[in-house]
PDB file of C-alpha atoms in Angstrom:
ATOM      1  CA  MET A   1     -93.922 -28.292 -88.679  1.00  0.00           C
ATOM      2  CA  ILE A   2     -91.362 -25.569 -87.755  1.00  0.00           C
ATOM      3  CA  GLY A   3     -88.500 -26.422 -85.332  1.00  0.00           C
ATOM      4  CA  GLU A   4     -84.922 -25.847 -84.585  1.00  0.00           C
ATOM      5  CA  ILE A   5     -81.926 -28.301 -84.884  1.00  0.00           C
ATOM      6  CA  ILE A   6     -80.648 -28.819 -81.276  1.00  0.00           C
ATOM      7  CA  HIS A   7     -78.075 -31.499 -82.058  1.00  0.00           C
ATOM      8  CA  PHE A   8     -76.506 -33.334 -85.222  1.00  0.00           C
ATOM      9  CA  ASP A   9     -73.897 -35.876 -85.030  1.00  0.00           C
ATOM     10  CA  ASP A  10     -71.655 -35.909 -88.176  1.00  0.00           C
ATOM     11  CA  ALA A  11     -70.225 -39.464 -87.317  1.00  0.00           C
ATOM     12  CA  GLU A  12     -73.512 -41.089 -86.881  1.00  0.00           C
ATOM     13  CA  GLN A  13     -75.538 -38.768 -89.453  1.00  0.00           C
ATOM     14  CA  GLN A  14     -78.303 -38.356 -86.849  1.00  0.00           C
ATOM     15  CA  GLY A  15     -79.825 -35.427 -84.946  1.00  0.00           C
ATOM     16  CA  THR A  16     -82.546 -34.006 -82.861  1.00  0.00           C
ATOM     17  CA  ILE A  17     -85.179 -31.189 -83.719  1.00  0.00           C
ATOM     18  CA  ARG A  18     -87.113 -29.344 -81.229  1.00  0.00           C
ATOM     19  CA  ASP A  19     -90.520 -28.202 -82.400  1.00  0.00           C
ATOM     20  CA  GLU A  20     -92.285 -25.094 -81.485  1.00  0.00           C
ATOM     21  CA  LYS A  21     -94.132 -26.760 -78.719  1.00  0.00           C
ATOM     22  CA  GLY A  22     -91.084 -28.482 -77.174  1.00  0.00           C
ATOM     23  CA  GLY A  23     -91.219 -31.833 -78.281  1.00  0.00           C
ATOM     24  CA  GLU A  24     -88.026 -33.465 -79.659  1.00  0.00           C
ATOM     25  CA  HIS A  25     -87.969 -35.547 -82.920  1.00  0.00           C
ATOM     26  CA  ALA A  26     -84.947 -37.801 -84.307  1.00  0.00           C
ATOM     27  CA  PHE A  27     -84.041 -37.272 -87.801  1.00  0.00           C
ATOM     28  CA  ASP A  28     -81.124 -38.560 -89.987  1.00  0.00           C
ATOM     29  CA  LEU A  29     -79.273 -37.454 -92.948  1.00  0.00           C
ATOM     30  CA  VAL A  30     -81.429 -39.402 -95.406  1.00  0.00           C
ATOM     31  CA  GLY A  31     -84.276 -37.100 -94.475  1.00  0.00           C
ATOM     32  CA  TRP A  32     -82.470 -33.831 -94.761  1.00  0.00           C
ATOM     33  CA  ARG A  33     -83.403 -31.946 -97.933  1.00  0.00           C
ATOM     34  CA  GLY A  34     -81.966 -28.519 -96.763  1.00  0.00           C
ATOM     35  CA  ARG A  35     -78.921 -26.454 -98.119  1.00  0.00           C
ATOM     36  CA  GLY A  36     -75.621 -27.549 -96.804  1.00  0.00           C
ATOM     37  CA  LEU A  37     -75.148 -29.782 -93.747  1.00  0.00           C
ATOM     38  CA  PRO A  38     -77.501 -29.568 -90.901  1.00  0.00           C
ATOM     39  CA  GLY A  39     -76.189 -28.178 -87.604  1.00  0.00           C
ATOM     40  CA  PRO A  40     -77.362 -26.916 -84.031  1.00  0.00           C
ATOM     41  CA  GLY A  41     -79.130 -23.639 -84.116  1.00  0.00           C
ATOM     42  CA  LEU A  42     -80.514 -23.979 -87.659  1.00  0.00           C
ATOM     43  CA  ALA A  43     -84.270 -23.279 -88.055  1.00  0.00           C
ATOM     44  CA  VAL A  44     -86.209 -25.940 -89.906  1.00  0.00           C
ATOM     45  CA  ASP A  45     -89.318 -27.044 -91.634  1.00  0.00           C
ATOM     46  CA  PHE A  46     -90.206 -30.585 -91.268  1.00  0.00           C
ATOM     47  CA  GLU A  47     -92.913 -33.365 -91.433  1.00  0.00           C
ATOM     48  CA  LEU A  48     -93.538 -35.950 -88.991  1.00  0.00           C
ATOM     49  CA  ARG A  49     -93.713 -39.787 -89.710  1.00  0.00           C
ATOM     50  CA  ASP A  50     -93.836 -42.537 -87.047  1.00  0.00           C
ATOM     51  CA  GLY A  51     -92.555 -40.000 -84.526  1.00  0.00           C
ATOM     52  CA  ARG A  52     -89.305 -39.138 -86.694  1.00  0.00           C
ATOM     53  CA  ALA A  53     -88.927 -35.941 -88.436  1.00  0.00           C
ATOM     54  CA  VAL A  54     -88.781 -36.264 -92.552  1.00  0.00           C
ATOM     55  CA  GLN A  55     -88.450 -33.962 -95.472  1.00  0.00           C
ATOM     56  CA  VAL A  56     -86.458 -31.638 -93.189  1.00  0.00           C
ATOM     57  CA  PHE A  57     -85.764 -28.425 -94.896  1.00  0.00           C
ATOM     58  CA  ASN A  58     -84.190 -25.034 -94.041  1.00  0.00           C
ATOM     59  CA  ALA A  59     -86.886 -22.871 -92.549  1.00  0.00           C
ATOM     60  CA  ARG A  60     -88.458 -20.279 -95.121  1.00  0.00           C
ATOM     61  CA  ILE A  61     -87.740 -16.920 -93.979  1.00  0.00           C
ATOM     62  CA  LYS A  62     -89.336 -13.515 -95.138  1.00  0.00           C
ATOM     63  CA  GLN A  63     -87.065 -11.669 -97.608  1.00  0.00           C
ATOM     64  CA  GLN A  64     -85.328  -8.922 -95.626  1.00  0.00           C
ATOM     65  CA  LYS A  65     -85.391  -5.244 -96.867  1.00  0.00           C
ATOM     66  CA  ALA A  66     -82.016  -4.014 -98.321  1.00  0.00           C
ATOM     67  CA  ARG A  67     -80.102  -1.601 -96.234  1.00  0.00           C
ATOM     68  CA  ARG A  68     -78.207   1.299 -97.340  1.00  0.00           C
ATOM     69  CA  VAL A  69     -74.381   0.993 -96.733  1.00  0.00           C
ATOM     70  CA  VAL A  70     -72.595   4.067 -96.319  1.00  0.00           C
ATOM     71  CA  SER A  71     -69.112   3.831 -97.109  1.00  0.00           C
ATOM     72  CA  MET A  72     -66.432   5.765 -95.617  1.00  0.00           C
ATOM     73  CA  PRO A  73     -63.568   7.471 -97.556  1.00  0.00           C
ATOM     74  CA  PRO A  74     -60.165   5.548 -97.309  1.00  0.00           C
ATOM     75  CA  GLU A  75     -58.074   6.587 -94.730  1.00  0.00           C
ATOM     76  CA  SER A  76     -54.434   7.832 -95.158  1.00  0.00           C
ATOM     77  CA  GLU A  77     -51.365   6.607 -93.417  1.00  0.00           C
ATOM     78  CA  ALA A  78     -51.808   9.199 -90.682  1.00  0.00           C
ATOM     79  CA  GLY A  79     -55.327   7.988 -90.052  1.00  0.00           C
ATOM     80  CA  GLU A  80     -57.110  11.009 -91.572  1.00  0.00           C
ATOM     81  CA  ALA A  81     -59.295  11.172 -94.556  1.00  0.00           C
ATOM     82  CA  PRO A  82     -57.607  12.499 -97.841  1.00  0.00           C
ATOM     83  CA  GLY A  83     -58.026  16.278 -98.366  1.00  0.00           C
ATOM     84  CA  PRO A  84     -59.556  18.023-101.326  1.00  0.00           C
ATOM     85  CA  THR A  85     -56.283  18.205-103.064  1.00  0.00           C
ATOM     86  CA  ASP A  86     -56.089  14.461-103.631  1.00  0.00           C
ATOM     87  CA  ASP A  87     -59.473  14.590-105.375  1.00  0.00           C
ATOM     88  CA  ALA A  88     -58.553  17.620-107.302  1.00  0.00           C
ATOM     89  CA  ALA A  89     -55.342  16.024-108.806  1.00  0.00           C
ATOM     90  CA  ARG A  90     -57.174  13.028-110.345  1.00  0.00           C
ATOM     91  CA  PRO A  91     -59.062  14.504-113.005  1.00  0.00           C
ATOM     92  CA  ALA A  92     -56.161  16.869-114.237  1.00  0.00           C
ATOM     93  CA  THR A  93     -53.956  13.374-114.341  1.00  0.00           C
ATOM     94  CA  ARG A  94     -56.899  11.763-116.544  1.00  0.00           C
ATOM     95  CA  LYS A  95     -57.190  14.883-118.872  1.00  0.00           C
ATOM     96  CA  ARG A  96     -53.505  14.965-119.435  1.00  0.00           C
ATOM     97  CA  TRP A  97     -53.456  11.310-120.484  1.00  0.00           C
ATOM     98  CA  TRP A  98     -56.693  11.665-122.558  1.00  0.00           C
ATOM     99  CA  LEU A  99     -54.812  14.539-124.259  1.00  0.00           C
ATOM    100  CA  ALA A 100     -51.679  12.564-124.794  1.00  0.00           C
ATOM    101  CA  GLY A 101     -53.604   9.746-126.329  1.00  0.00           C
ATOM    102  CA  LEU A 102     -55.615  12.070-128.686  1.00  0.00           C
ATOM    103  CA  ALA A 103     -52.187  13.651-129.906  1.00  0.00           C
ATOM    104  CA  ILE A 104     -50.680  10.260-130.762  1.00  0.00           C
ATOM    105  CA  VAL A 105     -54.007   9.291-132.715  1.00  0.00           C
ATOM    106  CA  VAL A 106     -53.691  12.622-134.748  1.00  0.00           C
ATOM    107  CA  LEU A 107     -49.957  12.168-135.416  1.00  0.00           C
ATOM    108  CA  VAL A 108     -50.585   8.418-136.438  1.00  0.00           C
ATOM    109  CA  LEU A 109     -53.316   9.462-138.761  1.00  0.00           C
ATOM    110  CA  ALA A 110     -51.369  12.503-140.226  1.00  0.00           C
ATOM    111  CA  GLY A 111     -48.335  10.072-140.961  1.00  0.00           C
ATOM    112  CA  LEU A 112     -50.647   7.523-142.778  1.00  0.00           C
ATOM    113  CA  TRP A 113     -51.780  10.327-145.209  1.00  0.00           C
ATOM    114  CA  ILE A 114     -48.014  11.550-145.912  1.00  0.00           C
TER     115      ILE A 114
END
């Protein structure tokens, strides 16, 4: 059956599930087979035995489609998006470091041959 936990007492480790037809069924933590701890508002699948809910699991839900998240550019201190000069400066800085690294490698190799 499918239902929803309407009450769960941590101290007594017992709770109540309301099924699709409005009937209420008691369950305890021993019958809980779901992820984490049970709590109010949680949709569950369960079986009935002697009027009690047993084998209580989290309800299976259909996998939801992924949504595309559009990220916003970081804001500057003034609350405005960075201008094109900020983006243009980055490749030049990387290029300088790359050239400096290449120059060091060439000098080290030349020093080993001498």
